[in-house]
CSV table of C-alpha atoms and ligand atoms in Angstrom, one decimal:
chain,number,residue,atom,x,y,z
F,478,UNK,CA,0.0,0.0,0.0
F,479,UNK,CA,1.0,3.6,-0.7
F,480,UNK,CA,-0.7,5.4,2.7
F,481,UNK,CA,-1.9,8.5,3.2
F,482,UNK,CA,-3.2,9.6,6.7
F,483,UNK,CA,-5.8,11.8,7.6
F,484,UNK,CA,-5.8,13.5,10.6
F,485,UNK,CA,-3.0,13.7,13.9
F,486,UNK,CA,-5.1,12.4,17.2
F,487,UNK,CA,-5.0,9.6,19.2
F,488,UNK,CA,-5.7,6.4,16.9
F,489,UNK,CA,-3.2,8.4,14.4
F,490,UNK,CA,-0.4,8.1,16.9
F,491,UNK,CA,-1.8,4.1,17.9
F,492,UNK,CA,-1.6,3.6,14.5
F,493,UNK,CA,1.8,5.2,13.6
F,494,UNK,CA,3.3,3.1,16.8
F,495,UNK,CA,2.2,-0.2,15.0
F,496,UNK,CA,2.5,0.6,11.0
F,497,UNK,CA,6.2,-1.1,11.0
F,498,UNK,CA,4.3,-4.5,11.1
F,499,UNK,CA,3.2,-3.7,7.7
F,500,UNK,CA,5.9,-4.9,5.2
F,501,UNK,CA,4.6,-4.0,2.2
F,502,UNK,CA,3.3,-0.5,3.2
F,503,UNK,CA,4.8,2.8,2.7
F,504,UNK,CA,3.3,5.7,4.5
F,505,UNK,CA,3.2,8.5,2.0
F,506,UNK,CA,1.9,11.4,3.5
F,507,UNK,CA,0.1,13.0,6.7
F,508,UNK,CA,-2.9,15.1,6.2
F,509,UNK,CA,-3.7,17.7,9.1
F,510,UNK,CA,-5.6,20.6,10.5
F,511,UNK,CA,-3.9,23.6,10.0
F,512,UNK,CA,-3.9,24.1,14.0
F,513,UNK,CA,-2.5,20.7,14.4
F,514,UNK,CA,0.6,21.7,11.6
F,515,UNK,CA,3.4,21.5,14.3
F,516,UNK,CA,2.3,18.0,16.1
F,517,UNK,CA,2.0,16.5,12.2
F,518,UNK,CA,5.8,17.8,11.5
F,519,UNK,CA,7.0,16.1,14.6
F,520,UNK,CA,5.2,12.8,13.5
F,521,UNK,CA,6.3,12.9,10.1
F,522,UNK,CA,9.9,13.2,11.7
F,523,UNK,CA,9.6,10.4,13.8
F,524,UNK,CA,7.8,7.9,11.4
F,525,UNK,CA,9.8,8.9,8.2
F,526,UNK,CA,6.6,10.4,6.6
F,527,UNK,CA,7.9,12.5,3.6
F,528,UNK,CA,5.1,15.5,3.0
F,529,UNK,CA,2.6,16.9,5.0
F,530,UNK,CA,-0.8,18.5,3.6
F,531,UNK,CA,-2.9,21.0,5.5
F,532,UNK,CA,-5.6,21.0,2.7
F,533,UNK,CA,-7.7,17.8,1.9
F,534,UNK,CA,-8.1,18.3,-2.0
F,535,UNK,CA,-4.0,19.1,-1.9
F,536,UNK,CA,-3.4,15.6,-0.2
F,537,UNK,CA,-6.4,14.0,-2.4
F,538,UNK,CA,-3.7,14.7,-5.5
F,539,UNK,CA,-0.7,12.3,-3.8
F,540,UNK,CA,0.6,9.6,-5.0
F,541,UNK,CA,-1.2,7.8,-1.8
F,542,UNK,CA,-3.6,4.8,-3.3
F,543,UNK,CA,-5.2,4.0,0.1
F,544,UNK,CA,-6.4,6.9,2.4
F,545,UNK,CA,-7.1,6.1,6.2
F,546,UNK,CA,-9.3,8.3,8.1
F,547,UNK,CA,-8.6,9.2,11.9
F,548,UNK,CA,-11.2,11.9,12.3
F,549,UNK,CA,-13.9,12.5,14.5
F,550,UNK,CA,-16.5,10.4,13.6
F,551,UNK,CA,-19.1,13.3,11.8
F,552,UNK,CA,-16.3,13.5,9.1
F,553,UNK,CA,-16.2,10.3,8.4
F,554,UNK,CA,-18.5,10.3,5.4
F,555,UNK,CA,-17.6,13.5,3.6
F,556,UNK,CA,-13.8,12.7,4.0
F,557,UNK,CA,-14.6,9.1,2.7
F,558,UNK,CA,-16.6,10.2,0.0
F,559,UNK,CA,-14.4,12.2,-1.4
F,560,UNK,CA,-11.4,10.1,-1.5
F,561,UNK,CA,-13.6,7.2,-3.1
F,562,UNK,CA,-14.4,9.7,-6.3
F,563,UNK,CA,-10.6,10.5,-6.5
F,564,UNK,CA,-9.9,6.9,-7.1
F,565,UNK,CA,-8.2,6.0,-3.6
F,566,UNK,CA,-8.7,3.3,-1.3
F,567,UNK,CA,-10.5,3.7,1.7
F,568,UNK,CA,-9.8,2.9,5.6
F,569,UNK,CA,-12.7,4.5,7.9
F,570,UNK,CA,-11.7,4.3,11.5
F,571,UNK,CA,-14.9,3.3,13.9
F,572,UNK,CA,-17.6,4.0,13.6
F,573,UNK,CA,-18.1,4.1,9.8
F,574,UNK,CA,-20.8,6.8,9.4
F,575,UNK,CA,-23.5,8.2,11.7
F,576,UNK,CA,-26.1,6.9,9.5
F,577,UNK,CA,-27.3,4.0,7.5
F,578,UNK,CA,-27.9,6.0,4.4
F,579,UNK,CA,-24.3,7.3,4.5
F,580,UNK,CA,-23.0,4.0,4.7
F,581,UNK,CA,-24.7,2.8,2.2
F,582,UNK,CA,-23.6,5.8,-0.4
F,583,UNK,CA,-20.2,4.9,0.3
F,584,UNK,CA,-20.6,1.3,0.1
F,585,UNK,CA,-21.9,1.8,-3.1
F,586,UNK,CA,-19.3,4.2,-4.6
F,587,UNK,CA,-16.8,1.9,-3.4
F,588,UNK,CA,-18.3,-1.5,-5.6
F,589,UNK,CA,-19.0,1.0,-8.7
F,590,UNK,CA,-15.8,2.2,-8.6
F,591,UNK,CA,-13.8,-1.3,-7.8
F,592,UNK,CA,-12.2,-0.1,-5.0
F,593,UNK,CA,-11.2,-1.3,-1.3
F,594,UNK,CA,-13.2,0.2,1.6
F,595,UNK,CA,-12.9,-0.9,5.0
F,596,UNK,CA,-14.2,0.0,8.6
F,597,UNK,CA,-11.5,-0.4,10.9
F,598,UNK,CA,-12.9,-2.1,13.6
F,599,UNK,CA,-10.3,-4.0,15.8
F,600,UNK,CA,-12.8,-6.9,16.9
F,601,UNK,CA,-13.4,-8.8,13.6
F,602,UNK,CA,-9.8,-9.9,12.8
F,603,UNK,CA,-8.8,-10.9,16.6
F,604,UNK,CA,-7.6,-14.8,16.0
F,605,UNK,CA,-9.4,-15.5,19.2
F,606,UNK,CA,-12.3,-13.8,18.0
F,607,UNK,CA,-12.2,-16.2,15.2
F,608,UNK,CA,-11.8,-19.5,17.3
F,609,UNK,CA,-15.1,-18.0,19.2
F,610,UNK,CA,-16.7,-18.2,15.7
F,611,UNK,CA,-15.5,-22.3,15.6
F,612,UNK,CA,-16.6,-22.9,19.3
F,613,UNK,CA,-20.5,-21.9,19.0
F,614,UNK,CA,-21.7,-24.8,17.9
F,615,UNK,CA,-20.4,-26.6,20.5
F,616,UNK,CA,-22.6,-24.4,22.5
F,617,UNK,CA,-26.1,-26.2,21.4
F,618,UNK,CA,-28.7,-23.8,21.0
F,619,UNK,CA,-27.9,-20.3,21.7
F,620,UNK,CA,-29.9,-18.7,24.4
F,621,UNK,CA,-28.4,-15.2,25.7
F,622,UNK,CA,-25.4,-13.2,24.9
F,623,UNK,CA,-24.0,-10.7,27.1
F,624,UNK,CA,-21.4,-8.6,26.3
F,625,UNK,CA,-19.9,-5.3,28.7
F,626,UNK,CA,-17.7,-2.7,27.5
F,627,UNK,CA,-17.3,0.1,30.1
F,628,UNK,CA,-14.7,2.4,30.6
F,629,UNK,CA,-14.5,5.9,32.5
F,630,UNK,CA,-13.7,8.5,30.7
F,631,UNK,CA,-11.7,11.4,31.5
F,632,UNK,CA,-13.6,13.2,28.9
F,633,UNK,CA,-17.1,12.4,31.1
F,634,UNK,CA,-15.4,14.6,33.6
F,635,UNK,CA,-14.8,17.6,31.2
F,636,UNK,CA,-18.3,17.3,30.0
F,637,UNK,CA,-20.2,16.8,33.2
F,638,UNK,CA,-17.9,20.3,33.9
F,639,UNK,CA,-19.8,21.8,31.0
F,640,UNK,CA,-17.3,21.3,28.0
F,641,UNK,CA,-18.4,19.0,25.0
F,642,UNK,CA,-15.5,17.2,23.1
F,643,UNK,CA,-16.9,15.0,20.4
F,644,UNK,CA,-17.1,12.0,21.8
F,645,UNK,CA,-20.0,13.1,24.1
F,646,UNK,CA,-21.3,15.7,21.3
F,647,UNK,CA,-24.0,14.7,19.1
F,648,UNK,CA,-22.9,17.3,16.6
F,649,UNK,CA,-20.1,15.0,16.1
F,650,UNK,CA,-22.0,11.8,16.2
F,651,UNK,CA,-20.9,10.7,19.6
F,652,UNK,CA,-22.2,8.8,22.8
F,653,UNK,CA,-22.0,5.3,23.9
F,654,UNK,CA,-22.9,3.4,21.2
F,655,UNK,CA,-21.3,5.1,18.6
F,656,UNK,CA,-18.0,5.1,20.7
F,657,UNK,CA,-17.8,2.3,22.9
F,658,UNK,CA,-21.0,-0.3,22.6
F,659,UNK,CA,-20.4,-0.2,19.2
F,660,UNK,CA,-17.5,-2.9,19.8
F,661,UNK,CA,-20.3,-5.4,21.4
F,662,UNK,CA,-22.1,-4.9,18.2
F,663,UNK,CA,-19.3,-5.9,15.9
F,664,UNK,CA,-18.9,-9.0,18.2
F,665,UNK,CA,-22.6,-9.8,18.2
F,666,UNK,CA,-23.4,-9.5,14.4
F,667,UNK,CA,-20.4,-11.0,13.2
F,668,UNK,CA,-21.2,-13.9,14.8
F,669,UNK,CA,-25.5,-14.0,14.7
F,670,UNK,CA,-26.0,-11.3,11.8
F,671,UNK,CA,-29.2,-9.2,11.3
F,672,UNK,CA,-31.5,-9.3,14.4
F,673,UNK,CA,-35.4,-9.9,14.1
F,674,UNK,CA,-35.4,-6.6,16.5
F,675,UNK,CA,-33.1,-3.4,18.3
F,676,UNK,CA,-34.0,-1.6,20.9
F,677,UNK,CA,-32.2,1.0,22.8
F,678,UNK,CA,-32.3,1.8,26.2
F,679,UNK,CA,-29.8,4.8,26.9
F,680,UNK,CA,-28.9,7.1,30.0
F,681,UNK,CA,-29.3,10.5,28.2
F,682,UNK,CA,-27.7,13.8,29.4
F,683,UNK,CA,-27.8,16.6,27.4
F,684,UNK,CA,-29.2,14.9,24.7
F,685,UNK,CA,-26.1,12.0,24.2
F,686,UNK,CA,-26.2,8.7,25.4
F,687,UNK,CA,-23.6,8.4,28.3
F,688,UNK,CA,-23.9,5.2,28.6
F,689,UNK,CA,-26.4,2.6,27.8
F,690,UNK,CA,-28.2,-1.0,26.9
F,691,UNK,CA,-28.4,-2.8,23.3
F,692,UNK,CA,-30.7,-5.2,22.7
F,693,UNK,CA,-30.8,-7.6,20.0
F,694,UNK,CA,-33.5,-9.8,20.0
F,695,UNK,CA,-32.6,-13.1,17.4
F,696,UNK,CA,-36.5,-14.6,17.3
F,697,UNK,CA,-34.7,-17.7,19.3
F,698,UNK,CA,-32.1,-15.7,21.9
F,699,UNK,CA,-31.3,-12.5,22.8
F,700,UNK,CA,-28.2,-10.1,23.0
F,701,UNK,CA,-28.1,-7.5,25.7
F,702,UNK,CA,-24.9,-5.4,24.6
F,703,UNK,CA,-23.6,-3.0,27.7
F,704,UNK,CA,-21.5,0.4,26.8
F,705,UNK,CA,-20.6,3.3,29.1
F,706,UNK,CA,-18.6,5.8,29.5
F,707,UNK,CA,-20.0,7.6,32.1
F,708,UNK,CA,-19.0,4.7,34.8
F,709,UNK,CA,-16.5,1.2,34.5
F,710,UNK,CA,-17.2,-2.3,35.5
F,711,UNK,CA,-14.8,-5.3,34.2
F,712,UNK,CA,-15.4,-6.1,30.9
F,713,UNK,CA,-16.6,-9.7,29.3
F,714,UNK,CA,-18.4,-11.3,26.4
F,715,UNK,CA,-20.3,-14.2,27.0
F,716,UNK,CA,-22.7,-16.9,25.0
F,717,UNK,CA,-24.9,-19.1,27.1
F,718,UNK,CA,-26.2,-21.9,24.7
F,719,UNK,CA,-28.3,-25.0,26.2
F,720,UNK,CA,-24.9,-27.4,26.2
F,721,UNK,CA,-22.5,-24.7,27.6
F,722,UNK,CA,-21.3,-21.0,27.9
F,723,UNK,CA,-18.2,-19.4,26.5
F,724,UNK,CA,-16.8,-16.4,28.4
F,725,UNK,CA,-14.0,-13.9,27.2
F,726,UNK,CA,-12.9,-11.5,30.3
F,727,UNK,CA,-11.8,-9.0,27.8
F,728,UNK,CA,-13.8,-5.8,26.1
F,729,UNK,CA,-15.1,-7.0,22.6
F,730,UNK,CA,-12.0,-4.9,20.8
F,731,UNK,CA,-9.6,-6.8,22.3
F,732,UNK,CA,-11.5,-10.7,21.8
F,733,UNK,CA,-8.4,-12.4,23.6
F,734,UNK,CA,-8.3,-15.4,25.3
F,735,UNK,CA,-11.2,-17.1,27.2
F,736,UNK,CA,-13.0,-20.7,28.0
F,737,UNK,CA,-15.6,-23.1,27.1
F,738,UNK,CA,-17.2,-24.8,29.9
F,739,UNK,CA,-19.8,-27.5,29.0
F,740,UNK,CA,-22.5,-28.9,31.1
F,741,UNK,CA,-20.8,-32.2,31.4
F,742,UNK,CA,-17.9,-30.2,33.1
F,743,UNK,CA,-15.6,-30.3,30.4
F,744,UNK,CA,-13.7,-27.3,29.5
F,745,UNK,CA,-11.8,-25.8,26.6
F,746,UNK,CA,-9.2,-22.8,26.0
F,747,UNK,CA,-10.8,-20.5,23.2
F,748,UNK,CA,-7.1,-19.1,21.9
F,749,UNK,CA,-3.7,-18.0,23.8
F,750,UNK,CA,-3.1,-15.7,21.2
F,751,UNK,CA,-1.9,-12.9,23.3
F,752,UNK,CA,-2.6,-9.2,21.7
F,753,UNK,CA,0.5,-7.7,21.4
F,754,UNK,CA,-1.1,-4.6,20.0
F,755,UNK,CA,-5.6,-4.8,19.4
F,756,UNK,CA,-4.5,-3.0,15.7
F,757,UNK,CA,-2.0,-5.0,14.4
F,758,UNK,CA,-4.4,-8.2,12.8
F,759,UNK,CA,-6.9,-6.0,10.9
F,760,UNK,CA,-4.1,-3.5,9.4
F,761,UNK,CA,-2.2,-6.5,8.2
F,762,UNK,CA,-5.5,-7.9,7.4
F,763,UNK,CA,-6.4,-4.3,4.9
F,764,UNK,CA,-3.1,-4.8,3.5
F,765,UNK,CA,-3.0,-8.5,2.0
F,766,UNK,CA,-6.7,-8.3,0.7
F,767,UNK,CA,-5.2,-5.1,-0.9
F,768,UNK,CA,-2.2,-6.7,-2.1
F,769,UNK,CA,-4.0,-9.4,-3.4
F,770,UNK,CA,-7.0,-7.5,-5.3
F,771,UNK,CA,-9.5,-9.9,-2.6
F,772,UNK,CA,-12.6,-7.5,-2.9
F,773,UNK,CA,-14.9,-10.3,-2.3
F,774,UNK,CA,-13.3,-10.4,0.8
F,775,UNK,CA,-13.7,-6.7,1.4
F,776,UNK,CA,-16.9,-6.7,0.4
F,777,UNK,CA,-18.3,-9.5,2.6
F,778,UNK,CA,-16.7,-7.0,5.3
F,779,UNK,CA,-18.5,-4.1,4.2
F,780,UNK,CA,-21.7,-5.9,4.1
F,781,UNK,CA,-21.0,-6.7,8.0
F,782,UNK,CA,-20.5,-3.1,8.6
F,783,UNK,CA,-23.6,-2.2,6.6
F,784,UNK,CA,-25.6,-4.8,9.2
F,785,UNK,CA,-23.9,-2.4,12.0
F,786,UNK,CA,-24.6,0.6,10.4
F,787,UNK,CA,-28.7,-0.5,10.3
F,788,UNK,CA,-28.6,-1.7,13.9
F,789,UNK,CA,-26.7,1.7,14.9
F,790,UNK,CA,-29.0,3.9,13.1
F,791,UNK,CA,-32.6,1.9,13.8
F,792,UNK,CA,-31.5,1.8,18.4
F,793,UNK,CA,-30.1,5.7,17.7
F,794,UNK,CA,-33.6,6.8,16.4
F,795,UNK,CA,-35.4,5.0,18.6
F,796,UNK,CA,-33.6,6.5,22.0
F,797,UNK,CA,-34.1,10.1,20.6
F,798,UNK,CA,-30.5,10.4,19.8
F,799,UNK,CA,-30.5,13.1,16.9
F,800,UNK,CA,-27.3,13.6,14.1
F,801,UNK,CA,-27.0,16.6,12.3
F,802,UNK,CA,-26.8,14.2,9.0
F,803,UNK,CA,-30.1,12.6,10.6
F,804,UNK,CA,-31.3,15.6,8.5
F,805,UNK,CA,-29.2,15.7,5.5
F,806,UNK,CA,-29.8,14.4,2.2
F,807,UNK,CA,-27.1,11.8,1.2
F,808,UNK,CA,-26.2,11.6,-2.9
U,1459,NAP,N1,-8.9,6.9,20.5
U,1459,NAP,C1,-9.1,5.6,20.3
U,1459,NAP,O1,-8.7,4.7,21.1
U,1459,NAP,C2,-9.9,5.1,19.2
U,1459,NAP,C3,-10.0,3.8,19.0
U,1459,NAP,C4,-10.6,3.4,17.9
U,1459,NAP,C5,-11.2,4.2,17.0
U,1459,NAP,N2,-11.1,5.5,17.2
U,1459,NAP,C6,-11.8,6.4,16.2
U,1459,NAP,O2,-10.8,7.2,15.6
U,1459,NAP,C7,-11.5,8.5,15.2
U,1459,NAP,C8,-10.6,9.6,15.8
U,1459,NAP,O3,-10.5,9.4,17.2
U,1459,NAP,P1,-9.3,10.0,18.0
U,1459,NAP,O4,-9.5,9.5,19.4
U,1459,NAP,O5,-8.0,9.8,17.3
U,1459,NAP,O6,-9.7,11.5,18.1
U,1459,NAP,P2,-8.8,12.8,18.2
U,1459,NAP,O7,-7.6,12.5,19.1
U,1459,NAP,O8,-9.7,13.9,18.6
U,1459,NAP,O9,-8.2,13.0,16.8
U,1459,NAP,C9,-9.0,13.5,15.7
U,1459,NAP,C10,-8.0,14.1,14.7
U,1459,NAP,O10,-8.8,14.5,13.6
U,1459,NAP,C11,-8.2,15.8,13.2
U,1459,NAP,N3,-9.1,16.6,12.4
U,1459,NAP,C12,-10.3,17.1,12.7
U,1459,NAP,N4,-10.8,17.7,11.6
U,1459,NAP,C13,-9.9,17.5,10.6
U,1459,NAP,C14,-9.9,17.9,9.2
U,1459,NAP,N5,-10.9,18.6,8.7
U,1459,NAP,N6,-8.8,17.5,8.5
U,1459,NAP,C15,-7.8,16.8,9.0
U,1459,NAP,N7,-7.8,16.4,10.3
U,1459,NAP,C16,-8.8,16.8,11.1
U,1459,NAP,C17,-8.0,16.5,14.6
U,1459,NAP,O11,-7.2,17.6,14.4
U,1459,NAP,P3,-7.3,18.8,15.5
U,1459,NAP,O12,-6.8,18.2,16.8
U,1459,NAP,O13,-6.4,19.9,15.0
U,1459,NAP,O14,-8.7,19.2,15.6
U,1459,NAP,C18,-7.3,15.3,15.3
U,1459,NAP,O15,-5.9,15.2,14.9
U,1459,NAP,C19,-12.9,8.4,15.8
U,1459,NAP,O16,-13.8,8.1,14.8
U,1459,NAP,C20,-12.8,7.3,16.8
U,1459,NAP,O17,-14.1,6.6,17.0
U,1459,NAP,C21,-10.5,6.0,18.2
């Protein structure tokens, strides 16, 4: 891959700490605010990155031929968009676009055009996440899945405090689920698909979801899918089926390790992969299915994240939380 990077925040930096991994990936070019000029120079010196764009239509006209986004997540779809028509490859950071019928313009622009677009969403390439895939059946009939994601955030301070950064703004496409529950989601369709039902119950404050439950309801089991960030509790996933349960004591972004206990008292390891780093699997992942030309593969993945995208947008709705592009028209 020839990379370009947009934007110079956290997951940028997570990102930057892990792209040696990638052998056949050359990181082009950093694209930044204008504000955020200084902090881009000093990562372009560290990570060997050899020009720097403060304009997006500038950086569009690099050499790069796959762009990933690290913006906040209301820019997602513009920033996508745009790349897609200029004929680049596309790496959206989580969560893909506030809204179904964004997703599902980019999805589309992405096929038409033959070209690679991926969310990136740690969960789905975790090798342990994988060996959970192998272990349901072994289950018997699926009754309940729980899965709890919590963590405090320092950012819950500022805002209780009165100051809104995106990830608790709704003018960015924030909250809970977008940010944090989203991860259980992921888990849960990957491995059960499209739910017969969603519903949303959310603590609300200031009009974004703090913190909240998911449910999926699957006709034959349920899902109840637990995200905060207003508050922490350890984090697990778990599937109870009529022969057994499988429980991973890790949040669903990390999907490492974990046990299958069966009624008859048996009991198996799920993986011992440990993580050295939760990004590492699905960037090397992006790069071989680019390497290789495997859009089937991509696409099966981007139908996955159009399943999210429903589920996100339908439980959003239906707990009042409102988008600016709730009210846009999409192309
Ligand atoms: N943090 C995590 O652990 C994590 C994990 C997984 C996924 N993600 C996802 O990654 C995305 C970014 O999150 P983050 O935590 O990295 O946020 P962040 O630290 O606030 O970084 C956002 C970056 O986007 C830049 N930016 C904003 N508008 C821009 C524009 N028009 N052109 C170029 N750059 C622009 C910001 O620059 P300024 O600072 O100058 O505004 C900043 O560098 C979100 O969608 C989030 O869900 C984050």
């Amino acid at each position: 891959m020839k990379l370009g990077i947009v934007g110079s925040g956290i997951i940028v930096k997570d990102f930057l700490s892990i792209a040696h991994h990638l052998k056949h990936t050359t990181i082009l070019s950093l694209c930044s605010t204008k504000r955020s000029e200084e902090d881009a120079r000093a990562l372009a010196k560290e990570y060997l990155i050899g020009q720097i764009f403060t304009d997006f239509e500038d950086f569009l006209k690099s050499e790069a031929d796959t762009v990933y986004l690290g913006l906040p997540n209301h820019l997602h779809f513009s920033y996508a968009y745009q790349a897609l028509l200029a004929g680049k490859n596309v790496i959206v950071e989580k969560p893909f676009t506030p809204t179904i019928e964004q997703a599902t313009v980019l999805s589309r622009t992405a096929r038409e055009n033959h070209l690679f677009l991926f969310e990136a969403v740690t969960t789905l390439y975790q090798p342990d996440y994988r060996r959970v895939k192998e272990l349901i059946p072994s289950l018997g009939s699926i009754k309940l899945v729980r899965c709890s994601y919590s963590q405090y955030s320092r950012r819950y301070d500022r805002f209780k405090n009165g100051e809104v950064l995106p990830a608790f703004d709704p003018g960015c496409a924030g909250g809970a689920l977008m940010d944090i529950n989203i991860y259980n989601l992921h888990y849960a369709a990957g491995l059960f698909g499209t739910p017969e039902s969603v519903h949303y119950f959310a603590n609300m404050e200031r009009g974004i979801d703090t913190s909240g439950v998911l449910l999926l309801d699957y006709g034959s089991f349920l899902c109840t899918l637990t995200g905060a960030k207003d508050c922490s509790a350890p984090d697990s996933c778990i599937i109870q089926g009529d022969k057994g349960y499988l429980i991973q004591d890790s949040p669903a972004n990390i999907c490492e390790g974990g046990r299958v206990i069966l009624n008859d008292g048996s009991e198996e390891t799920v993986g011992s992969h440990s993580c050295s780093h939760r990004m590492i699997s699905e960037f090397l992942e992006f790069e071989n299915m680019i390497l290789t030309g495997d859009l089937t593969n991509c696409y099966r993945y981007l139908d996955h994240t159009l399943c999210v995208c429903e589920i996100l947008t339908q439980a959003r709705r239906m707990a009042g939380i409102v988008f600016p592009a709730d009210g846009q028209e999409v192309q």
